[in-house]
Amino acid sequence: IGRKIKMLEKKEKNQSAGTYVSNVSTVNATEVKLEADPLLLVDTSAYIFRAYYSMPPLHRRDGLPIGAVLGFCNMLNRLVLDRLLEGECPRMILVLDPQGDTFRHELYSEYKANRPECPMDLVPQFELIHEAAKAYGIPQIEAPQYEADDVIATLATMALDEGIDTHILSGDKDLMQLVTPPDATPCVHMIDPMSMQRVNYDAVVEKWGVGPELVGDVLALAGDTADNVPGVPGIGPKIAASLLDEFGSLEELLNRLEDVKQTKRREKLVEHRELAILSRKLVELERTVPVESFRGTKLDQMVVTEEEDDTTQRVVAPLRMEPLDADRLLEFYERMGFRDLKRRFQDKLTQSERKGGGGRRGGKRRSWKTKAVVPKPEDYEEVPF
């Protein structure tokens, strides 16, 4: 137990690379005007699985698994805690996959059929992660029949229309289709959740050999084993990129199959032409998910009434995190048994109070007494590791 605790503390120290803004934004958070604050969209479902597999099988005293929840809280603290303590309300949205099938399963019944069942000890942690998001005051959005990728694409498109830069925290290759060209204003970039490095247009070209606008065509030809997208047998990403470089697009390639020089390659494309068309539909991001279908929290903030004609429209600009509620967050830590997380948060609150930061509630300064709590092996006697 002692070694496990030390390993976790060391891992957390190594991953504490600062806040989201200091890592990937071009300016310091204190220098950002409210209107220029970028929107951060988090591919939450994917990150939950990442947190689950990166953490040891931790349990609460009553045996409830909490490893993924702890990893998720660590991520949120690295992303936005310092900004919350400074009194900011960042533009950040957690986007989730809905329960059940989506419209892609209607197109192809075998879509994602190769994925294993969700680990049993992760299932009860999804609801706890919803509670964690509420404790932090972060908006959560999902849409029935649509994947998180589609909701992210829709929100990013809305943000571009409203002149807001968008950063997508995800390692999903499908979302690379959203990355905007160099010098585009406003822009959409991705952020690798492991390295916290920005993934821009040039990074996409380096990885796939084509720009973001053709990533969907590459995946349609090469397929995607992660989502069980068939593609064209025998065509990999490099061959797909070379074909697109020659013909310009998947559509043009399929219209001119007789011009493909390699005989075997041409025969495969002819034989599996319909698979390529189906695969292109499966990897295409839906960028116009009806906002009325959104389910989640803080959605009322998206409704804006025009004073001139009293009409309403839905926009993404007002959707922000709530001001930090320290009591609510501390209560969640206490309920989960995250004593070290609670202690470190109290330390940050004390530092924020001394600096006159935003670590307050109800406009009143609060005094937080901190006391280091060192875990002991006997604290874990009832934990079923």
Coordinates of C-alpha atoms in Angstrom, one line a residue:
I1 CA 0.0 0.0 0.0
G2 CA 2.8 2.4 0.9
R3 CA 4.6 1.9 -2.4
K4 CA 1.3 2.3 -4.3
I5 CA 0.6 5.7 -2.5
K6 CA 4.1 6.9 -3.3
M7 CA 3.8 5.9 -6.9
L8 CA 0.5 7.8 -7.2
E9 CA 2.0 10.9 -5.6
K10 CA 5.0 10.8 -8.0
K11 CA 2.7 10.3 -11.0
E12 CA 0.5 13.2 -10.0
K13 CA 3.6 15.4 -9.4
N14 CA 5.0 14.5 -12.9
Q15 CA 1.6 15.2 -14.6
S16 CA 1.0 18.6 -12.8
A17 CA 2.2 20.6 -15.8
G18 CA 0.0 23.6 -15.0
T19 CA -3.4 24.7 -16.2
Y20 CA -4.9 24.2 -19.6
V21 CA -4.4 27.9 -20.6
S22 CA -0.7 28.0 -19.6
N23 CA 0.0 24.8 -21.6
V24 CA -1.9 25.4 -24.8
S25 CA -3.1 28.9 -25.1
T26 CA -1.0 31.6 -26.7
V27 CA -1.5 34.1 -23.9
N28 CA -1.7 34.0 -20.1
A29 CA -5.1 33.6 -18.6
T30 CA -4.9 37.0 -16.8
E31 CA -4.3 38.7 -20.2
V32 CA -7.3 37.1 -21.9
K33 CA -10.3 39.3 -22.5
L34 CA -13.6 37.6 -21.6
E35 CA -14.8 37.6 -25.2
A36 CA -11.6 36.1 -26.4
D37 CA -11.6 33.2 -24.0
P38 CA -11.3 30.0 -26.1
L39 CA -13.8 27.1 -25.8
L40 CA -12.5 23.8 -24.5
L41 CA -14.5 20.7 -25.6
V42 CA -13.6 17.5 -23.7
D43 CA -14.2 14.1 -25.3
T44 CA -15.3 12.9 -21.9
S45 CA -16.2 9.3 -22.6
A46 CA -12.8 8.6 -24.1
Y47 CA -11.1 10.3 -21.3
I48 CA -13.0 8.3 -18.7
F49 CA -11.6 5.1 -20.2
R50 CA -8.1 6.6 -20.4
A51 CA -8.4 7.5 -16.7
Y52 CA -9.6 4.0 -15.8
Y53 CA -6.8 2.2 -17.5
S54 CA -4.1 4.6 -16.2
M55 CA -5.0 4.2 -12.6
P56 CA -4.7 1.2 -10.2
P57 CA -7.9 -0.5 -9.0
L58 CA -8.6 2.0 -6.1
H59 CA -11.7 1.5 -4.0
R60 CA -13.5 3.5 -1.3
R61 CA -13.8 2.2 2.2
D62 CA -17.1 0.6 1.4
G63 CA -15.7 -1.1 -1.7
L64 CA -17.0 1.3 -4.3
P65 CA -14.4 1.5 -7.2
I66 CA -13.2 5.1 -7.6
G67 CA -9.9 4.9 -9.6
A68 CA -11.3 6.4 -12.8
V69 CA -13.1 9.1 -10.7
L70 CA -9.8 10.1 -9.1
G71 CA -8.0 10.2 -12.5
F72 CA -10.8 12.3 -13.9
C73 CA -10.6 14.8 -11.0
N74 CA -6.8 15.0 -11.4
M75 CA -7.4 15.9 -15.1
L76 CA -9.9 18.7 -14.2
N77 CA -7.5 20.1 -11.6
R78 CA -4.7 20.2 -14.2
L79 CA -6.9 21.9 -16.7
V80 CA -8.8 24.6 -14.9
L81 CA -8.3 24.6 -11.1
D82 CA -5.9 27.5 -11.1
R83 CA -8.2 29.6 -13.3
L84 CA -11.2 28.8 -11.0
L85 CA -9.2 29.9 -8.0
E86 CA -8.4 33.2 -9.8
G87 CA -12.2 33.8 -10.1
E88 CA -12.5 32.9 -13.7
C89 CA -15.3 30.9 -15.3
P90 CA -13.7 29.1 -18.3
R91 CA -15.5 28.1 -21.4
M92 CA -15.3 24.4 -20.9
I93 CA -17.9 21.7 -21.8
L94 CA -17.8 17.9 -21.1
V95 CA -19.2 16.1 -24.1
L96 CA -20.4 12.5 -23.6
D97 CA -21.7 9.6 -25.6
P98 CA -25.3 8.7 -25.0
Q99 CA -26.5 5.2 -24.0
G100 CA -27.6 2.9 -26.7
D101 CA -27.0 2.9 -30.5
T102 CA -26.6 5.9 -32.8
F103 CA -27.6 6.6 -36.4
R104 CA -24.4 4.9 -37.6
H105 CA -25.6 1.6 -36.3
E106 CA -28.6 2.0 -38.6
L107 CA -26.1 2.5 -41.5
Y108 CA -23.9 -0.4 -40.5
S109 CA -25.0 -2.9 -37.9
E110 CA -21.4 -4.0 -37.2
Y111 CA -20.3 -0.5 -36.3
K112 CA -18.1 -0.7 -33.2
A113 CA -19.2 -4.4 -32.8
N114 CA -15.6 -5.4 -32.1
R115 CA -15.4 -3.4 -28.9
P116 CA -15.3 -5.3 -25.6
E117 CA -17.9 -4.9 -22.9
C118 CA -17.3 -2.0 -20.4
P119 CA -15.4 -3.3 -17.4
M120 CA -17.7 -4.1 -14.5
D121 CA -15.9 -1.9 -12.0
L122 CA -16.0 1.1 -14.3
V123 CA -19.8 1.0 -14.8
P124 CA -20.7 2.5 -11.3
Q125 CA -18.1 5.2 -11.8
F126 CA -19.9 6.9 -14.7
E127 CA -22.5 8.4 -12.4
L128 CA -19.8 9.4 -9.9
I129 CA -18.0 11.3 -12.7
H130 CA -21.3 13.1 -13.5
E131 CA -21.4 14.1 -9.9
A132 CA -17.8 15.2 -10.1
A133 CA -18.6 17.5 -13.0
K134 CA -21.4 19.0 -11.1
A135 CA -19.1 19.6 -8.1
Y136 CA -16.7 21.5 -10.4
G137 CA -19.6 23.3 -12.0
I138 CA -18.8 22.1 -15.6
P139 CA -21.6 22.0 -18.3
Q140 CA -22.2 18.5 -19.6
I141 CA -23.8 17.7 -23.0
E142 CA -24.9 14.7 -24.9
A143 CA -27.4 14.0 -27.7
P144 CA -29.5 10.9 -28.2
Q145 CA -28.6 9.0 -31.4
Y146 CA -25.4 11.0 -31.9
E147 CA -21.9 10.3 -30.7
A148 CA -19.8 12.7 -28.7
D149 CA -17.8 13.4 -31.8
D150 CA -20.9 14.7 -33.5
V151 CA -21.8 17.0 -30.6
I152 CA -18.2 18.2 -30.5
A153 CA -18.3 18.9 -34.2
T154 CA -21.6 20.8 -33.8
L155 CA -20.4 22.9 -30.9
A156 CA -17.1 23.7 -32.6
T157 CA -19.0 24.8 -35.8
M158 CA -21.2 27.0 -33.7
A159 CA -18.1 28.5 -31.9
L160 CA -16.5 29.3 -35.3
D161 CA -19.6 31.1 -36.4
E162 CA -19.6 33.1 -33.2
G163 CA -15.9 34.0 -33.6
I164 CA -14.6 31.8 -30.8
D165 CA -11.4 29.7 -30.9
T166 CA -12.0 26.1 -30.0
H167 CA -9.7 23.5 -28.5
I168 CA -10.7 19.8 -28.4
L169 CA -9.2 17.7 -25.8
S170 CA -9.1 14.3 -27.4
G171 CA -6.9 11.8 -29.2
D172 CA -9.7 10.6 -31.5
K173 CA -8.5 10.7 -35.1
D174 CA -12.0 11.3 -36.4
L175 CA -12.0 14.7 -34.8
M176 CA -8.9 15.8 -36.7
Q177 CA -11.3 16.5 -39.6
L178 CA -12.3 19.6 -37.6
V179 CA -8.8 21.2 -37.4
T180 CA -8.7 24.5 -39.3
P181 CA -6.1 25.6 -41.8
P182 CA -3.0 27.6 -40.7
D183 CA -3.7 31.3 -39.8
A184 CA -7.5 30.7 -39.7
T185 CA -9.3 33.1 -37.4
P186 CA -11.1 31.8 -35.4
C187 CA -9.5 28.4 -35.3
V188 CA -10.1 24.8 -34.2
H189 CA -7.2 22.8 -32.8
M190 CA -6.9 19.6 -30.9
I191 CA -5.0 18.9 -27.7
D192 CA -3.4 15.5 -27.1
P193 CA -4.7 14.5 -23.6
M194 CA -1.4 12.7 -22.8
S195 CA 1.2 15.3 -23.8
M196 CA -1.1 18.3 -23.7
Q197 CA 0.5 19.4 -26.9
R198 CA -1.5 21.3 -29.6
V199 CA -2.4 19.4 -32.7
N200 CA -2.7 21.9 -35.5
Y201 CA -3.1 21.6 -39.3
D202 CA 0.6 20.8 -39.9
A203 CA 0.5 18.1 -37.2
V204 CA -2.4 16.4 -39.0
V205 CA -0.6 16.6 -42.3
E206 CA 2.5 15.0 -40.7
K207 CA 0.5 12.2 -39.3
W208 CA -1.8 11.3 -42.2
G209 CA -0.1 12.8 -45.3
V210 CA -3.2 14.9 -46.1
G211 CA -4.9 17.9 -44.6
P212 CA -7.9 17.6 -42.2
E213 CA -10.3 18.1 -45.0
L214 CA -9.2 14.7 -46.4
V215 CA -8.7 12.7 -43.2
G216 CA -12.3 11.3 -43.6
D217 CA -11.4 10.1 -47.1
V218 CA -8.2 8.4 -45.8
L219 CA -10.2 6.6 -43.1
A220 CA -12.9 5.6 -45.7
L221 CA -10.2 3.9 -47.8
A222 CA -8.0 2.5 -45.0
G223 CA -10.8 1.7 -42.6
D224 CA -10.7 2.1 -38.8
T225 CA -10.3 -1.0 -36.7
A226 CA -11.1 0.9 -33.5
D227 CA -14.7 1.6 -34.7
N228 CA -14.9 -1.5 -37.0
V229 CA -15.2 0.7 -40.1
P230 CA -14.4 -1.7 -43.0
G231 CA -12.7 0.4 -45.6
V232 CA -11.1 -1.2 -48.6
P233 CA -9.2 -4.4 -47.9
G234 CA -5.5 -4.1 -48.7
I235 CA -5.5 -0.3 -48.7
G236 CA -3.7 1.2 -45.7
P237 CA -3.3 4.9 -44.6
K238 CA -0.1 5.5 -46.7
I239 CA -1.6 4.1 -49.9
A240 CA -4.8 5.9 -49.3
A241 CA -2.9 9.2 -48.9
S242 CA -1.0 8.6 -52.1
L243 CA -4.2 7.9 -54.0
L244 CA -5.8 11.1 -52.6
D245 CA -2.7 13.1 -53.5
E246 CA -3.0 11.8 -57.1
F247 CA -6.8 12.1 -57.5
G248 CA -7.6 14.9 -55.1
S249 CA -10.6 13.3 -53.2
L250 CA -12.3 10.0 -52.6
E251 CA -15.2 11.0 -54.9
E252 CA -12.9 11.8 -57.8
L253 CA -11.0 8.5 -57.2
L254 CA -14.1 6.5 -57.3
N255 CA -15.2 8.3 -60.5
R256 CA -11.9 7.5 -62.2
L257 CA -11.1 4.0 -61.0
E258 CA -10.0 3.0 -64.5
D259 CA -7.1 5.5 -64.1
V260 CA -5.6 3.7 -61.2
K261 CA -2.3 2.3 -62.6
Q262 CA -1.7 -0.7 -60.2
T263 CA -3.8 -3.6 -61.4
K264 CA -4.4 -5.3 -58.0
R265 CA -5.1 -2.0 -56.3
R266 CA -7.6 -1.0 -59.1
E267 CA -9.3 -4.4 -58.8
K268 CA -9.7 -4.1 -55.0
L269 CA -11.2 -0.6 -55.3
V270 CA -13.6 -1.7 -58.0
E271 CA -14.7 -4.7 -56.0
H272 CA -15.1 -2.8 -52.7
R273 CA -16.3 0.5 -54.0
E274 CA -19.6 0.3 -52.0
L275 CA -17.6 -0.4 -48.8
A276 CA -15.6 2.8 -49.4
I277 CA -18.8 4.8 -49.8
L278 CA -20.3 3.2 -46.7
S279 CA -17.1 3.8 -44.7
R280 CA -17.1 7.5 -45.8
K281 CA -20.6 7.9 -44.3
L282 CA -19.5 6.3 -41.1
V283 CA -16.5 8.5 -40.5
E284 CA -18.2 11.7 -41.5
L285 CA -18.8 14.0 -38.6
E286 CA -22.4 15.4 -38.2
R287 CA -21.8 19.1 -37.7
T288 CA -25.5 20.1 -37.4
V289 CA -26.8 18.1 -34.5
P290 CA -30.1 19.8 -33.5
V291 CA -29.4 21.8 -30.4
E292 CA -32.9 21.1 -29.3
S293 CA -31.9 17.5 -28.9
F294 CA -29.1 18.3 -26.4
R295 CA -29.4 16.8 -23.0
G296 CA -27.3 17.8 -20.0
T297 CA -26.6 20.7 -17.6
K298 CA -26.5 24.5 -18.0
L299 CA -28.3 24.3 -21.4
D300 CA -30.5 27.3 -20.5
Q301 CA -27.4 29.4 -20.8
M302 CA -27.4 28.8 -24.5
V303 CA -30.8 30.4 -25.1
V304 CA -30.5 34.1 -26.0
T305 CA -33.4 36.4 -26.7
E306 CA -33.1 39.1 -29.3
E307 CA -34.4 42.4 -27.9
E308 CA -35.4 43.8 -31.3
D309 CA -38.0 41.1 -32.3
D310 CA -38.2 39.0 -29.1
T311 CA -37.0 35.9 -30.9
T312 CA -34.7 33.3 -29.3
Q313 CA -31.7 31.6 -30.7
R314 CA -29.2 29.1 -29.3
V315 CA -25.5 30.1 -29.1
V316 CA -22.5 28.6 -27.4
A317 CA -20.7 31.7 -26.3
P318 CA -22.5 32.1 -22.9
L319 CA -21.9 28.5 -21.9
R320 CA -19.3 28.6 -19.1
M321 CA -18.3 26.9 -15.9
E322 CA -19.9 28.1 -12.7
P323 CA -17.8 30.2 -10.2
L324 CA -15.9 27.9 -7.9
D325 CA -17.9 26.6 -5.0
A326 CA -15.2 25.4 -2.7
D327 CA -17.6 23.9 -0.1
R328 CA -19.3 21.8 -2.8
L329 CA -16.0 20.5 -4.2
L330 CA -14.6 19.7 -0.7
E331 CA -17.7 17.8 0.1
F332 CA -17.4 15.7 -3.0
Y333 CA -13.7 14.9 -2.2
E334 CA -14.7 14.0 1.3
R335 CA -17.5 11.7 0.1
M336 CA -15.2 10.0 -2.3
G337 CA -12.4 9.6 0.3
F338 CA -10.0 11.7 -1.7
R339 CA -8.1 12.9 1.3
D340 CA -4.9 13.9 -0.5
L341 CA -6.8 15.7 -3.2
K342 CA -8.8 17.5 -0.5
R343 CA -5.6 18.5 1.4
R344 CA -3.9 19.9 -1.8
F345 CA -7.1 21.8 -2.7
Q346 CA -7.3 23.3 0.8
D347 CA -3.6 24.4 0.4
K348 CA -4.4 26.1 -2.9
L349 CA -7.4 27.8 -1.3
T350 CA -5.2 29.2 1.5
Q351 CA -2.7 30.5 -1.1
S352 CA -5.5 32.0 -3.1
E353 CA -6.9 33.7 -0.1
R354 CA -3.5 35.3 0.7
K355 CA -3.2 36.5 -2.8
G356 CA -6.8 37.8 -2.8
G357 CA -7.8 35.4 -5.6
G358 CA -11.2 33.9 -6.4
G359 CA -11.2 31.1 -3.8
R360 CA -14.3 32.4 -2.1
R361 CA -18.0 31.7 -1.8
G362 CA -20.8 34.1 -1.6
G363 CA -18.4 37.0 -1.9
K364 CA -16.9 36.4 1.5
R365 CA -13.4 35.4 2.4
R366 CA -13.1 32.1 4.0
S367 CA -10.3 30.8 6.2
W368 CA -9.4 27.2 5.5
K369 CA -7.4 25.3 8.1
T370 CA -5.2 22.8 6.4
K371 CA -3.7 19.7 8.0
A372 CA -1.6 17.2 6.2
V373 CA -3.1 13.8 6.3
V374 CA -0.6 11.0 5.6
P375 CA -2.3 7.7 4.5
K376 CA -1.5 4.7 6.6
P377 CA -1.7 1.0 5.6
E378 CA -4.3 0.4 8.3
D379 CA -6.6 2.9 6.6
Y380 CA -7.0 0.4 3.7
E381 CA -7.8 -2.7 5.7
E382 CA -11.3 -2.9 4.4
V383 CA -10.5 -2.1 0.8
P384 CA -10.8 -5.1 -1.5
F385 CA -7.7 -4.6 -3.7

